[in-house]
PDB file of C-alpha atoms in Angstrom:
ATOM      1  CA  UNK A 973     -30.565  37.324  33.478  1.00 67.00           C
ATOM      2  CA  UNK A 974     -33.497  37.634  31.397  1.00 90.00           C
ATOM      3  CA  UNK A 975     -34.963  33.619  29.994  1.00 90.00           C
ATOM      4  CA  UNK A 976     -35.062  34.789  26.488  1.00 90.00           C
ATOM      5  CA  UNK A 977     -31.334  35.815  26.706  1.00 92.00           C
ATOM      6  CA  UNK A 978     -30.414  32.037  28.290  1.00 93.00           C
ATOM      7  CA  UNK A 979     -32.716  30.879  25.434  1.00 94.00           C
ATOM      8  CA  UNK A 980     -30.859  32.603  23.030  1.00 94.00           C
ATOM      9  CA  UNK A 981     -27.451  31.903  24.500  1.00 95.00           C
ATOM     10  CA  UNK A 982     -28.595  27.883  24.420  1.00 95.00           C
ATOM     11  CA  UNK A 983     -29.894  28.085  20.692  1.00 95.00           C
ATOM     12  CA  UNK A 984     -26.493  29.782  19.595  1.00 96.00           C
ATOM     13  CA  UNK A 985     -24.252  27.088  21.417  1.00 96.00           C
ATOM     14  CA  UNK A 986     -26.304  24.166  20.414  1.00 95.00           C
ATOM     15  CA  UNK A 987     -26.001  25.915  16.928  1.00 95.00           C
ATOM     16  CA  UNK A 988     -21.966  26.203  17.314  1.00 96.00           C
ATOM     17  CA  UNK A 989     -21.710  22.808  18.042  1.00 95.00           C
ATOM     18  CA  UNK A 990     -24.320  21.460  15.171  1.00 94.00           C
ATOM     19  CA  UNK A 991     -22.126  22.991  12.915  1.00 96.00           C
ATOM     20  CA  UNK A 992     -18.947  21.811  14.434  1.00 96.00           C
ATOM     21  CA  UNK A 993     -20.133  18.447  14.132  1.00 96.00           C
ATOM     22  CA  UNK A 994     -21.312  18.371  10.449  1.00 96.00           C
ATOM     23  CA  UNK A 995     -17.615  20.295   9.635  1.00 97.00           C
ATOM     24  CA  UNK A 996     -15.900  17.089  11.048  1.00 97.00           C
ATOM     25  CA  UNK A 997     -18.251  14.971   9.199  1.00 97.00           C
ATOM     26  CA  UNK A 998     -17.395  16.340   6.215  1.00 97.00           C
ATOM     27  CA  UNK A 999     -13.598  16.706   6.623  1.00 97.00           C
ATOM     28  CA  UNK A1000     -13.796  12.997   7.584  1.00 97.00           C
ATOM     29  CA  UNK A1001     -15.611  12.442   4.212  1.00 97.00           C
ATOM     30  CA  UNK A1002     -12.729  14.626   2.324  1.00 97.00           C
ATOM     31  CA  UNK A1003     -10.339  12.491   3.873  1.00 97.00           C
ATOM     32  CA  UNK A1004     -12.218   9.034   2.724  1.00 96.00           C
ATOM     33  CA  UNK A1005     -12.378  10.735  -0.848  1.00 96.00           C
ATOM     34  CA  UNK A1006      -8.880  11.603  -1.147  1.00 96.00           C
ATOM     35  CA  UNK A1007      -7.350   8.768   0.685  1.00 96.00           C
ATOM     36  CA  UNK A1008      -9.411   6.604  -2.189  1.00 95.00           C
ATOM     37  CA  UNK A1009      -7.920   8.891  -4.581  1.00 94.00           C
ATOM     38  CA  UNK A1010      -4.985   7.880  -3.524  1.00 95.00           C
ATOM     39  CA  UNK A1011      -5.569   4.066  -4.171  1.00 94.00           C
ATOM     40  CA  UNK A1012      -7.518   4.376  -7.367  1.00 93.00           C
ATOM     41  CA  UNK A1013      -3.913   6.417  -8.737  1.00 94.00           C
ATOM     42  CA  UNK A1014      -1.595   3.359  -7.477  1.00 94.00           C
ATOM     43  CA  UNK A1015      -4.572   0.707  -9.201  1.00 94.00           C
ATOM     44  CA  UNK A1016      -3.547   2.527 -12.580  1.00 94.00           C
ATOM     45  CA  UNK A1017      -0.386   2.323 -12.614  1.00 94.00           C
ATOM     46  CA  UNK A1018      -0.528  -1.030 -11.629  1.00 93.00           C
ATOM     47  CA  UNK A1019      -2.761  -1.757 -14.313  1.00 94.00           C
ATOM     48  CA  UNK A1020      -0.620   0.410 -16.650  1.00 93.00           C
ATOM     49  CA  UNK A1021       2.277  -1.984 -15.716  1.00 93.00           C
ATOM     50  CA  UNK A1022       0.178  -5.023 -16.386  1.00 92.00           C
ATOM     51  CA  UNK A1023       0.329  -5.340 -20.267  1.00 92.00           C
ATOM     52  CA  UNK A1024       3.549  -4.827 -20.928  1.00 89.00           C
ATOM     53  CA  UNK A1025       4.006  -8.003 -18.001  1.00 89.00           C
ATOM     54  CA  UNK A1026       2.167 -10.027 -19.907  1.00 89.00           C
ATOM     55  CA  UNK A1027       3.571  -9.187 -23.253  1.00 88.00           C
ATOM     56  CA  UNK A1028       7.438  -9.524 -22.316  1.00 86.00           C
ATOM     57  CA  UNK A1029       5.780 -13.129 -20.973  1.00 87.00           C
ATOM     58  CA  UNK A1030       4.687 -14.116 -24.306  1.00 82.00           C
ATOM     59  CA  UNK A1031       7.974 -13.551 -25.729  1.00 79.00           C
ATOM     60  CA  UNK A1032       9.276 -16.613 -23.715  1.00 78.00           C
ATOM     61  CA  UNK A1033       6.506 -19.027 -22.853  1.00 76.00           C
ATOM     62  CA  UNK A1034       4.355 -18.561 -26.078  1.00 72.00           C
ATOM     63  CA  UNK A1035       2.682 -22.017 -24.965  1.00 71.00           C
ATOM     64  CA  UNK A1036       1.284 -20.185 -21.473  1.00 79.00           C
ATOM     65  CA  UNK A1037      -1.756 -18.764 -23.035  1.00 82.00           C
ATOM     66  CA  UNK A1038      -4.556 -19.489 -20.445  1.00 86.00           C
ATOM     67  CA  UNK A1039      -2.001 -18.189 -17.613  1.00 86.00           C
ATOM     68  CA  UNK A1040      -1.826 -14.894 -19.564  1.00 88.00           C
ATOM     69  CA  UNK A1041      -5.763 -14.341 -20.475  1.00 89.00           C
ATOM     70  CA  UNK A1042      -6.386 -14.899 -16.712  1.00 90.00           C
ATOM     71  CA  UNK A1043      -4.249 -12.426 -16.064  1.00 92.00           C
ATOM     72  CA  UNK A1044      -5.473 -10.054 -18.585  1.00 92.00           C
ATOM     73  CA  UNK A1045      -8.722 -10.610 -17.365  1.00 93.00           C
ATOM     74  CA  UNK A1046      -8.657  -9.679 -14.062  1.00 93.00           C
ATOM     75  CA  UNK A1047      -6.932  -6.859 -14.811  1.00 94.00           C
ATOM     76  CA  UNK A1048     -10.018  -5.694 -17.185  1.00 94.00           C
ATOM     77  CA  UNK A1049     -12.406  -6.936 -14.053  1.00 94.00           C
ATOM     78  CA  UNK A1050     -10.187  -4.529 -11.876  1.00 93.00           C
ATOM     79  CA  UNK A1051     -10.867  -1.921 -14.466  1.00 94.00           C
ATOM     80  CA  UNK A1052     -13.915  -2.170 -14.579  1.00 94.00           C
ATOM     81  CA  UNK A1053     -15.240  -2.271 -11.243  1.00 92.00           C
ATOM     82  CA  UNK A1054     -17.397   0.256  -9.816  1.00 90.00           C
ATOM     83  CA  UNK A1055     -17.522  -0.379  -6.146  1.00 90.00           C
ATOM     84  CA  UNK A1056     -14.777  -0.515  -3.122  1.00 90.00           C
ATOM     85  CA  UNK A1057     -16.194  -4.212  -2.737  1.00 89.00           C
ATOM     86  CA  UNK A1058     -15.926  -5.051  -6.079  1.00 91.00           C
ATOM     87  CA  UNK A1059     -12.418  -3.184  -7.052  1.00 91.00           C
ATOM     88  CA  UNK A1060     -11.341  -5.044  -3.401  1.00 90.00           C
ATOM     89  CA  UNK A1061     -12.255  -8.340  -5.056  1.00 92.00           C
ATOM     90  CA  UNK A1062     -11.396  -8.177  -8.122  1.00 92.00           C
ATOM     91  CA  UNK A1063      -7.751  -6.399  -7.447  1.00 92.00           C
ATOM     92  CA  UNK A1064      -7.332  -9.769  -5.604  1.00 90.00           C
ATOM     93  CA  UNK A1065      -7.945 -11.409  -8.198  1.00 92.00           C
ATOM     94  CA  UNK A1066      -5.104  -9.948 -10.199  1.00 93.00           C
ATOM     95  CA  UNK A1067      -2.847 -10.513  -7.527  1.00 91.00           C
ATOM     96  CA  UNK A1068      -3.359 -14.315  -7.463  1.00 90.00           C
ATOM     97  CA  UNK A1069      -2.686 -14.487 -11.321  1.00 91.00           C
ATOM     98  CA  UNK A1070       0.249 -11.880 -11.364  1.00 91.00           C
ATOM     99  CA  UNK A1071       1.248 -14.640  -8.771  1.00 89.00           C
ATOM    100  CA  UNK A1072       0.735 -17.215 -11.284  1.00 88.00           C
ATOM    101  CA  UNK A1073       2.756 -15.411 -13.734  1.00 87.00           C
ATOM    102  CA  UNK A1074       4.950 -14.938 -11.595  1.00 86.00           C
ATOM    103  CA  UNK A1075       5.259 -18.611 -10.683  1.00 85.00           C
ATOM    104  CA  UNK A1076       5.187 -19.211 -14.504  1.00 81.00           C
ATOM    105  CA  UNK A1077       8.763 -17.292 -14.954  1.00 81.00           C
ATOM    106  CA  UNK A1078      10.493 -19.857 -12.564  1.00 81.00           C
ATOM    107  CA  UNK A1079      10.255 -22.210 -15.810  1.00 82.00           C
ATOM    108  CA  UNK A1080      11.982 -19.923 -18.270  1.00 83.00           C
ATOM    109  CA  UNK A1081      15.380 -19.196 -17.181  1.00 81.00           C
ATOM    110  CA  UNK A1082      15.384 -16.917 -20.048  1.00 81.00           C
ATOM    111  CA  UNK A1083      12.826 -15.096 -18.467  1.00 81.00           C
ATOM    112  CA  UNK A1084      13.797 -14.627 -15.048  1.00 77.00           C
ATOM    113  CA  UNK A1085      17.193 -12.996 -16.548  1.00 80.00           C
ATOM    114  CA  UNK A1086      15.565 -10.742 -19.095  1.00 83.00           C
ATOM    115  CA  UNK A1087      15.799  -7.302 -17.822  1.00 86.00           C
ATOM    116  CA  UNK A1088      13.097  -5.952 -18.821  1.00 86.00           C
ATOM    117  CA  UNK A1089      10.969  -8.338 -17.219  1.00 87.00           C
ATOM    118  CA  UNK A1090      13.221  -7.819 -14.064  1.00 87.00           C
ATOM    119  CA  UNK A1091      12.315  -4.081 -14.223  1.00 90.00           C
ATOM    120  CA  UNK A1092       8.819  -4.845 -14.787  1.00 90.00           C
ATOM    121  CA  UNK A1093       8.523  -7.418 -11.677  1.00 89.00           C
ATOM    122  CA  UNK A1094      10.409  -4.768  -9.231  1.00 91.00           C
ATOM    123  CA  UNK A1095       7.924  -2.234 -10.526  1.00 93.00           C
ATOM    124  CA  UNK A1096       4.718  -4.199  -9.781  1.00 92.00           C
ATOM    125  CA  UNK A1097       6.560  -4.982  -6.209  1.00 91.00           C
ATOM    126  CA  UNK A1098       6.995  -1.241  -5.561  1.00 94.00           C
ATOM    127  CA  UNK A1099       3.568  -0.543  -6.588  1.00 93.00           C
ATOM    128  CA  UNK A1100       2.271  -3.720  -4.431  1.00 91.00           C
ATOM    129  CA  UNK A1101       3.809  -1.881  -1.382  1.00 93.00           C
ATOM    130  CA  UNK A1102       2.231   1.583  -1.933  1.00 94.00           C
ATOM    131  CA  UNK A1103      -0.826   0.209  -2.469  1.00 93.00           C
ATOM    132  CA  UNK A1104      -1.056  -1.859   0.372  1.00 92.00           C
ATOM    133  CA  UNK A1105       0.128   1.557   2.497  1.00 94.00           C
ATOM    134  CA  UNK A1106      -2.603   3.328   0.506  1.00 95.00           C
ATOM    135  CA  UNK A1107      -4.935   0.839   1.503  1.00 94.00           C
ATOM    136  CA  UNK A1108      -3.891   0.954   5.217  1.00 95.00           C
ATOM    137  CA  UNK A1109      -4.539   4.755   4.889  1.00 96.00           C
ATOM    138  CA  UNK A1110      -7.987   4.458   3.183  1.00 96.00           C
ATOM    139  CA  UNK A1111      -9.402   2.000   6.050  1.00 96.00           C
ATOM    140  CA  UNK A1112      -8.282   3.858   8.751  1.00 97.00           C
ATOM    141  CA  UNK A1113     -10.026   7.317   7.151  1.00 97.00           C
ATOM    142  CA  UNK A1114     -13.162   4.903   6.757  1.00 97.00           C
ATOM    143  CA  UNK A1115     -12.310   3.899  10.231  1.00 97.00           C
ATOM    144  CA  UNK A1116     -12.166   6.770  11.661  1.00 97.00           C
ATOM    145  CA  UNK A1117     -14.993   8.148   9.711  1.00 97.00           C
ATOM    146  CA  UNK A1118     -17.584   6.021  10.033  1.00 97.00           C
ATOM    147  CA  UNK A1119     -16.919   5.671  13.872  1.00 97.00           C
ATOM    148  CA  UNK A1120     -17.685   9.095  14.180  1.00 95.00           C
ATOM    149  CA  UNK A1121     -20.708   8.495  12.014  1.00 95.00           C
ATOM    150  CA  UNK A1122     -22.128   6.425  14.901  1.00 95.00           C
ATOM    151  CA  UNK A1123     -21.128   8.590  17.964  1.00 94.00           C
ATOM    152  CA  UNK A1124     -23.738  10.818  19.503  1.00 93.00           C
ATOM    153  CA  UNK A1125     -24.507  13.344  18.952  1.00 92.00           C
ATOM    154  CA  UNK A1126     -22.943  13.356  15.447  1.00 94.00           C
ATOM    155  CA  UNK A1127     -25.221  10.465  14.276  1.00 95.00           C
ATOM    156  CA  UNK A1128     -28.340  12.807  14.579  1.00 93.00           C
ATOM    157  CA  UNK A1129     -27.007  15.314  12.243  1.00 93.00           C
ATOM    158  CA  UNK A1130     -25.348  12.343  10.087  1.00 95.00           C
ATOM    159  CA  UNK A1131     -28.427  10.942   9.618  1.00 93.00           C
ATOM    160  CA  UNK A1132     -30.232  14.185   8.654  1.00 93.00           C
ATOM    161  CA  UNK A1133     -28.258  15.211   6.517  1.00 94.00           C
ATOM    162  CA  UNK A1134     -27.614  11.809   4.711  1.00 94.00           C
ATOM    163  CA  UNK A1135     -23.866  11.173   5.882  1.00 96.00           C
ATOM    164  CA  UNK A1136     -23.474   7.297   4.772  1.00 95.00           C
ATOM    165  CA  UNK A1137     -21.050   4.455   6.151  1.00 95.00           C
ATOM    166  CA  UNK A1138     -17.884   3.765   3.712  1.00 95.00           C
ATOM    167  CA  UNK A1139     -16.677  -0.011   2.997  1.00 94.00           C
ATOM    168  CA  UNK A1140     -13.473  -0.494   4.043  1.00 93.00           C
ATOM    169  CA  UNK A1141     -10.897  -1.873   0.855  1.00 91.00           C
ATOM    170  CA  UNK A1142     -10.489  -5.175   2.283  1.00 82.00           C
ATOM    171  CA  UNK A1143      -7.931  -7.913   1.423  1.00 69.00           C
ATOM    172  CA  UNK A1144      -9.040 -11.504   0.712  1.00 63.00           C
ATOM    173  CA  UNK A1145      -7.843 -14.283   2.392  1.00 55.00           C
ATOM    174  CA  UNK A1146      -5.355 -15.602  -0.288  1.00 49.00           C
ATOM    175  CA  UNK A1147      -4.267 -11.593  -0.383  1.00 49.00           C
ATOM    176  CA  UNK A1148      -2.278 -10.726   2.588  1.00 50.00           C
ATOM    177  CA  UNK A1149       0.649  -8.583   1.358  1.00 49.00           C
ATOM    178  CA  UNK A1150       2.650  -7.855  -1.955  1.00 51.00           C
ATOM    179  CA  UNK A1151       2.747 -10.442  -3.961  1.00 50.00           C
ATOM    180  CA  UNK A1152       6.155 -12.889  -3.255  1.00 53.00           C
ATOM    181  CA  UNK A1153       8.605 -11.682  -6.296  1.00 51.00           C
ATOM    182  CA  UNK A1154      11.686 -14.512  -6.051  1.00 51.00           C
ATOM    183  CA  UNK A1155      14.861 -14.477  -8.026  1.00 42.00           C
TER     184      UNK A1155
END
């Protein structure tokens, strides 16, 4: 065989599996993107669930102001966070005052019987679920993607062509889990 064939042979394989590679990459980015898209859509309806929480809590315990604003508050943090870090911390900060809420209804038996705040509290429980499940799917796609981000020979063309490590949506310590919804 003639060396400028091998050559040629060599440069067309080593191009085969450069592009390869940076296909991965970037399905493993899609993946990242769409499993966040996933989260973001179960955030909203949780946040969309939120207010009307809060407002068939007033009805009843009209005295339980600061409990409320907390919890309206940290659903407008939530809302208005612009990073997977900050959403992360500041969705776990709703949790612990839906918790408080939640804690707050034990005192009104009127409450805990009225159905639509029944219907509102299984709600936020089913959404609770599918985004922890959401979550679970997000950090493995950032698992799996930024391990591959780091494996050679992918992290040559990663870092060329600017492929960047994802932070996972992490739970805080307090934050392990749907929120405890008792009866």
């Amino acid at each position: 065989m003639d060396a400028g064939l091998i050559v040629l042979i060599l440069l067309i394989g080593l191009g085969i599996v450069l592009v390869v590679i940076y296909n991965r990459l970037v399905a493993l980015r899609q993946t990242c993107n769409q499993a966040w898209g996933d989260i973001d859509v179960q955030l909203k309806q949780r946040h969309d669930v939120v207010p009307n929480l809060v407002e068939t809590v007033k009805g009843y315990a009209k005295h339980e102001q600061e409990t409320l604003e907390n919890v309206i508050k940290a659903r407008q943090t939530a809302i208005d966070a612009t990073s997977v870090k900050g959403l992360a911390e500041a969705e776990n900060m709703l949790s612990g005052a839906l918790r408080q809420l939640f804690a707050l209804s034990e005192s009104y038996p009127d409450l805990k019987a009225n159905e639509n705040f029944l219907s509102l509290q299984n709600e936020l429980a089913d959404l609770e679920n599918k985004i922890a499940a959401a979550r679970r799917f997000f950090n493995n796609a950032v698992n799996e993607y930024n391990t591959s981000l780091e494996q050679f020979p992918a992290v040559v063309i990663a870092n060329s062509f600017g492929f960047k490590s994802r932070d996972y949506f992490e739970a805080g310590e307090s934050e392990r889990g749907a929120p405890k919804v008792q009866f």
